[in-house]
CSV table of C-alpha atoms and ligand atoms in Angstrom, one decimal:
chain,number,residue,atom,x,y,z
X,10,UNK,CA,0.0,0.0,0.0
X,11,UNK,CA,1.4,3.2,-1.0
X,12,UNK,CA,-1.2,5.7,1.0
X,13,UNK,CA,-2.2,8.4,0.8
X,14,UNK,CA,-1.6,8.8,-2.7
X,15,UNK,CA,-2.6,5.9,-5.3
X,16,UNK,CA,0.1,4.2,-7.9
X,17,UNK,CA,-1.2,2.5,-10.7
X,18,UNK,CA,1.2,0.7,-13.0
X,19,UNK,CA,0.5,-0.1,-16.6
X,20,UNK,CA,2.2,-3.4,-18.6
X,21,UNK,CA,1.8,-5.1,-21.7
X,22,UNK,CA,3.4,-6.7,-25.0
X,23,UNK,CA,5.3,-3.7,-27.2
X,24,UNK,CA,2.7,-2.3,-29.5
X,25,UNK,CA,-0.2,-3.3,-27.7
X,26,UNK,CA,-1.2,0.6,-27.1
X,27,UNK,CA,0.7,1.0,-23.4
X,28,UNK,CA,1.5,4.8,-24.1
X,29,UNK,CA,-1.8,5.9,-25.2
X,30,UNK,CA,-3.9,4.6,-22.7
X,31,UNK,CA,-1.5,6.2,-20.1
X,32,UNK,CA,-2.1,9.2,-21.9
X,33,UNK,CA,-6.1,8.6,-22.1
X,34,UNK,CA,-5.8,7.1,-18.3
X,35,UNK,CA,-3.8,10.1,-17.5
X,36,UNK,CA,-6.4,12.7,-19.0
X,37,UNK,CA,-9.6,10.6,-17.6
X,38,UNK,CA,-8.7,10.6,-13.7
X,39,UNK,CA,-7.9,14.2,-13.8
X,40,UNK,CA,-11.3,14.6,-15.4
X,41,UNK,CA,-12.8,12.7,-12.5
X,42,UNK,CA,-10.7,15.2,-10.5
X,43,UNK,CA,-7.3,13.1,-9.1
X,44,UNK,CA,-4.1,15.0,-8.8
X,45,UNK,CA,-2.3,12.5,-11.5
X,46,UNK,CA,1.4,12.3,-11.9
X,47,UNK,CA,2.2,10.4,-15.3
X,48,UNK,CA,5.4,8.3,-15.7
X,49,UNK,CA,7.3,5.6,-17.3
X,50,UNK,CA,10.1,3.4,-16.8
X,51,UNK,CA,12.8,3.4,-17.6
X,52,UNK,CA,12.7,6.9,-16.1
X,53,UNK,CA,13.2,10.4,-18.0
X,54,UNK,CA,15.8,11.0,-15.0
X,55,UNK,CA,19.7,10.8,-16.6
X,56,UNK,CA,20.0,7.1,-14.9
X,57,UNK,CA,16.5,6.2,-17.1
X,58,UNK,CA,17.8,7.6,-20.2
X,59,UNK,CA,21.0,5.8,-20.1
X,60,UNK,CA,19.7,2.3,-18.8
X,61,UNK,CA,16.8,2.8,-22.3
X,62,UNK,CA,19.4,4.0,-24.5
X,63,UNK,CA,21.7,1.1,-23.6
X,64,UNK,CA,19.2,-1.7,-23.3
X,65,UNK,CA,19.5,-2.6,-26.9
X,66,UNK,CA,23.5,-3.6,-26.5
X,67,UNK,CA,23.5,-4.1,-22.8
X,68,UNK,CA,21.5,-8.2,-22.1
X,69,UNK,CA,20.6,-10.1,-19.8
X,70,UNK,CA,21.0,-9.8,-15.9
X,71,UNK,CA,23.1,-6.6,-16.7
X,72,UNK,CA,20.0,-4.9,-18.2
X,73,UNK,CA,17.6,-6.6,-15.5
X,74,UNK,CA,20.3,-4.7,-12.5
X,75,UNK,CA,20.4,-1.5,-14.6
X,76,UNK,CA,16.4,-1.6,-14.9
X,77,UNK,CA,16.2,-2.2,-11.7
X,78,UNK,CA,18.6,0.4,-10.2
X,79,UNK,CA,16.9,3.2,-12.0
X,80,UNK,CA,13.5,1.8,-10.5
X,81,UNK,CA,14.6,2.3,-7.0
X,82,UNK,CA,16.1,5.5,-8.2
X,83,UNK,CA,12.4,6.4,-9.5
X,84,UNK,CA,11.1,5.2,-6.5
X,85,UNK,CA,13.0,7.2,-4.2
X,86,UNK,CA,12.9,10.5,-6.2
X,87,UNK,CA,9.5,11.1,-8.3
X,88,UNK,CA,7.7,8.1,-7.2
X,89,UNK,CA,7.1,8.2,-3.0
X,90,UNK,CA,7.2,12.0,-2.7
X,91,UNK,CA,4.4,12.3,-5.1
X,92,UNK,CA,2.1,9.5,-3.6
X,93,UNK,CA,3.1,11.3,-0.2
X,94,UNK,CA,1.4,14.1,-1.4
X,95,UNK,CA,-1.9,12.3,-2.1
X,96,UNK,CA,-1.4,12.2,-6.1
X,97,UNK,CA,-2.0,9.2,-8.6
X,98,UNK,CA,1.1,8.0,-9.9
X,99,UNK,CA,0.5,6.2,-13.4
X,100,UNK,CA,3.3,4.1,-14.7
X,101,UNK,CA,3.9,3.1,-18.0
X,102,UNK,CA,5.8,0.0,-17.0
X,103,UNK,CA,7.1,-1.2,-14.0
X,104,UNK,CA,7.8,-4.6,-12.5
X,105,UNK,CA,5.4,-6.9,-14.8
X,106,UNK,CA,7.8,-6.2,-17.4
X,107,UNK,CA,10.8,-7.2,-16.1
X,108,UNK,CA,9.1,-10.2,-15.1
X,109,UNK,CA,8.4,-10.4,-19.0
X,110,UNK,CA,11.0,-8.6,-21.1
X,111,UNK,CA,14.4,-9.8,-19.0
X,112,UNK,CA,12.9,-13.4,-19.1
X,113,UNK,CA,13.0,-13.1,-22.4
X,114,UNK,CA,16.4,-12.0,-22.0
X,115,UNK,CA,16.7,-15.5,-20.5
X,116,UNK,CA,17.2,-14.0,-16.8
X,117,UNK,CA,15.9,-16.4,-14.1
X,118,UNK,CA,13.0,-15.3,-12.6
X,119,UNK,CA,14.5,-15.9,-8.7
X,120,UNK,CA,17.0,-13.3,-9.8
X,121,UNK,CA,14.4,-10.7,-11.1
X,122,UNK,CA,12.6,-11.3,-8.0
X,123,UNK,CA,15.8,-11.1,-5.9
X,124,UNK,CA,16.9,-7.6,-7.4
X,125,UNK,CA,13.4,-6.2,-7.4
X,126,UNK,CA,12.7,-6.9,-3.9
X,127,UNK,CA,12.6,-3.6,-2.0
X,128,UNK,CA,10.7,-2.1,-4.4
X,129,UNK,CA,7.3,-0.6,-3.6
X,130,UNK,CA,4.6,-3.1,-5.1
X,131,UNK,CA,1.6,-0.7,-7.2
X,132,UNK,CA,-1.7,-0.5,-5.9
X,133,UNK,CA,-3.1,-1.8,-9.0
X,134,UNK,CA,-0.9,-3.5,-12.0
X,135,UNK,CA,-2.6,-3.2,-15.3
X,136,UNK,CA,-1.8,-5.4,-18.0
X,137,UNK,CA,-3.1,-4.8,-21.1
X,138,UNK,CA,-3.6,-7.7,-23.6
X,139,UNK,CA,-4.8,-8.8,-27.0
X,140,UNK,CA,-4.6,-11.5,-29.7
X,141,UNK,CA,-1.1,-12.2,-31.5
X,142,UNK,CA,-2.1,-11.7,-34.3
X,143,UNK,CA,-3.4,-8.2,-33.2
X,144,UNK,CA,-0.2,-7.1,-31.5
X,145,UNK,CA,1.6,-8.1,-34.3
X,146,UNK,CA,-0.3,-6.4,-37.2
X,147,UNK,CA,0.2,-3.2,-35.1
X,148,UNK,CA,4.3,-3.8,-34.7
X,149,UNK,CA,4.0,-3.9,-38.4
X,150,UNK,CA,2.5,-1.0,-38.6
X,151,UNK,CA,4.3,1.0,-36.2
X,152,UNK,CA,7.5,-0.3,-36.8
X,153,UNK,CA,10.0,-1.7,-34.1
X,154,UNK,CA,11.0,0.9,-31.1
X,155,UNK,CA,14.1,-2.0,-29.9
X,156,UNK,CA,15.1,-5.6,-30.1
X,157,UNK,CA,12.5,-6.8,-27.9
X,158,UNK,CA,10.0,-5.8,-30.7
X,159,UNK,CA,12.1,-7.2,-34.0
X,160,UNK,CA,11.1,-10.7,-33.7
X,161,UNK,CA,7.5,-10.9,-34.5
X,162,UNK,CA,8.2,-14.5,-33.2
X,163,UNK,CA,8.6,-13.3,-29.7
X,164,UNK,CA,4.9,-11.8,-29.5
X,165,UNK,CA,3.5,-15.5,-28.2
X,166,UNK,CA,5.9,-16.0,-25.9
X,167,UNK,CA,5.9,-12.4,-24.4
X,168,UNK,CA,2.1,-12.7,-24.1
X,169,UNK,CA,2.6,-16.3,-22.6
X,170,UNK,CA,5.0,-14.4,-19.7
X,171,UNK,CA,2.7,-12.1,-18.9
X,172,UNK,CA,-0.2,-14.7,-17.9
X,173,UNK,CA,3.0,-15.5,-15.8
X,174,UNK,CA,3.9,-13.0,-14.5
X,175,UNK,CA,0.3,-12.0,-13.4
X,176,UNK,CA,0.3,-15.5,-11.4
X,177,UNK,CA,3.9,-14.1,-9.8
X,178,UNK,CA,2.3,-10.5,-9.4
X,179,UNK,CA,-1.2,-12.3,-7.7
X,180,UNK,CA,1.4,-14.6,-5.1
X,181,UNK,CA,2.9,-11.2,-3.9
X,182,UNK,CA,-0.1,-9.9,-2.9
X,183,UNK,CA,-0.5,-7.4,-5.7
X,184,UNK,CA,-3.9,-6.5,-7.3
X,185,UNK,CA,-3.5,-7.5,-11.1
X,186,UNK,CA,-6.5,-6.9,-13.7
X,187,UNK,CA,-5.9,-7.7,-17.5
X,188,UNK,CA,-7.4,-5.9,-20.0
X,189,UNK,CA,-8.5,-6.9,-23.5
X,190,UNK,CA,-7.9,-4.3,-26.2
X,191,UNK,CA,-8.0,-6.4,-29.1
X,192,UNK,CA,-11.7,-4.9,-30.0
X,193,UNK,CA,-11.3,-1.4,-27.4
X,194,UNK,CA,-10.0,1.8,-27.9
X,195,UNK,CA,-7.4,3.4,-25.9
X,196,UNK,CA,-10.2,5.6,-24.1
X,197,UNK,CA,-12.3,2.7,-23.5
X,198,UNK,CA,-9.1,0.6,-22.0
X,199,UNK,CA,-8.9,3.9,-19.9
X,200,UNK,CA,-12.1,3.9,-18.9
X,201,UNK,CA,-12.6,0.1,-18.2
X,202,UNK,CA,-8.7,0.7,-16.0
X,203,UNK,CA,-10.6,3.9,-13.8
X,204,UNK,CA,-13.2,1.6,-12.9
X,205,UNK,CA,-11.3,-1.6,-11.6
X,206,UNK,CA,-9.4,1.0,-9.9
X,207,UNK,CA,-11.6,2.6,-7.8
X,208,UNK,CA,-9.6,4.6,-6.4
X,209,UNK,CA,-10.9,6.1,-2.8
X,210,UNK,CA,-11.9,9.2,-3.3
X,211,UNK,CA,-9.1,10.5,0.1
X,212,UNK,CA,-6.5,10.9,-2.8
X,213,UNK,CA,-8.2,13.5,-4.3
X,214,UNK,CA,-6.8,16.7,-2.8
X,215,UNK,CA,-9.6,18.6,-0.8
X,216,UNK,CA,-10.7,22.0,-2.9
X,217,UNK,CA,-9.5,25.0,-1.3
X,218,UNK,CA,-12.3,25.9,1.4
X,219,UNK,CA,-14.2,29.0,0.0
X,220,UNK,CA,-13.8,32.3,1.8
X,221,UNK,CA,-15.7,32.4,5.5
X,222,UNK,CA,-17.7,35.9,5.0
X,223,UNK,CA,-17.9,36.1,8.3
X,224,UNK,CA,-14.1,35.8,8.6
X,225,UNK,CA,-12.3,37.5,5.5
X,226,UNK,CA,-8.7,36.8,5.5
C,315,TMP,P1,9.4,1.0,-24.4
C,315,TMP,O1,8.7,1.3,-23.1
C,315,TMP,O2,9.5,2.2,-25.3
C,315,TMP,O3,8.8,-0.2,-25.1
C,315,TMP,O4,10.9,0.7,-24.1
C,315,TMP,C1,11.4,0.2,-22.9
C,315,TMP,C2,12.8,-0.2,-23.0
C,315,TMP,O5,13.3,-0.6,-21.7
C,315,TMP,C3,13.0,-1.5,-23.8
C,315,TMP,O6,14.3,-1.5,-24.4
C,315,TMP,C4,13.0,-2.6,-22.8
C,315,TMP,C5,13.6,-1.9,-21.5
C,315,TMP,N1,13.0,-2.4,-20.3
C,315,TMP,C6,13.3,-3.6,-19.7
C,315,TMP,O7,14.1,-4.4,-20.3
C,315,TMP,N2,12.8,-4.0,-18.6
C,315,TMP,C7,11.9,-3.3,-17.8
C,315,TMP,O8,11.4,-3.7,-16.8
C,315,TMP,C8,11.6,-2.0,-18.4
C,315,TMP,C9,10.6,-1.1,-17.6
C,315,TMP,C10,12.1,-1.6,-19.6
């Protein structure tokens, strides 16, 4: 539990739509009127940008210990203070993908666990899901953004990880719900995350109190 504030992380298989929803998710709880702070890992801080521009030379357990460093780096200096302060933190990937994408990397999964343990777990871990042959068409269309997306061969087995990993995710306690957005659109996946959410409406921050007539400041 990361209370008072409310941190929602976001997971799937590369061009299944991760960055749009965020961005529709994003929009959506402000509407609904949460103080949202939108993220992604790795992080925009120098130690993200290194560990993403490296991770298309730098493999296996190196890349799971450089992923991980900059998410307890994240943690420590964007992530707590602003669920101290009562906001929603959404994050476009966290742990459920190193549980996918450094397995793939053919990284046990004791020694992702092991490396990840003092992380803060998310209130709620979305993972967004469709057919292969969905995800796929769009990688085709979109193009490949790193090696983990070149192999349309991979797209199975990354989907197979990620019914893993929500099994892994479920034994730690955390609350997982999958979304299918083989036939939704970004702002329907968006909508469909606010409302397994529910998040309590404490982490809103109160309005300012109107002016007391009787009292003018
Ligand atoms: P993307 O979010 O644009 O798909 O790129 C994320 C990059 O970071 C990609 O190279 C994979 C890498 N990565 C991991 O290997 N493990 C992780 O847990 C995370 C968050 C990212």
């Amino acid at each position: 539990m990361n209370a008072p504030g409310f941190f929602l992380a976001v997971d799937g298989p590369g061009g299944i739509g991760k960055s749009t929803t965020v961005a529709a998710l994003a929009q959506q709880l402000q509407q609904a009127g949460h103080a949202v702070h939108a993220t992604t890992e790795p992080s925009s801080s120098p130690l993200g940008q290194v560990t993403r521009r490296l991770a298309n030379d730098v493999r296996g357990p190196a890349l799971a210990l450089l992923v991980a460093a900059d998410r307890n780096h994240h943690l420590a200096t964007e992530i707590r203070p602003r669920l101290a302060t009562g906001q929603t933190v959404v994050c476009d990937r966290y742990l459920p993908s190193s549980l996918v994408l450094q397995r793939l990397d053919g990284v046990p999964l004791d020694f992702i666990r092991a490396i990840n343990a003092g992380i803060d777990l998310p209130d709620l871990a979305v993972i967004l899901t469709a057919s292969a042959d969905t995800i796929a068409r769009r990688l085709v269309t979109r193009g490949s953004h790193h090696r983990f997306e070149d192999d349309l061969g991979n797209v199975q087995r990354e989907l197979d990880l990620y019914e893993q990993a929500v099994l892994v995710l479920e034994s730690m306690q955390v609350r997982v719900v999958s979304i299918d957005v083989d036939s939704v659109t970004p702002e329907g996946a968006a909508a469909a995350i606010l409302h397994a959410a529910d998040i309590p409406s404490a982490t809103v921050p109160p309005t300012a109190p109107s002016p007391n007539p009787d009292n003018p400041p």
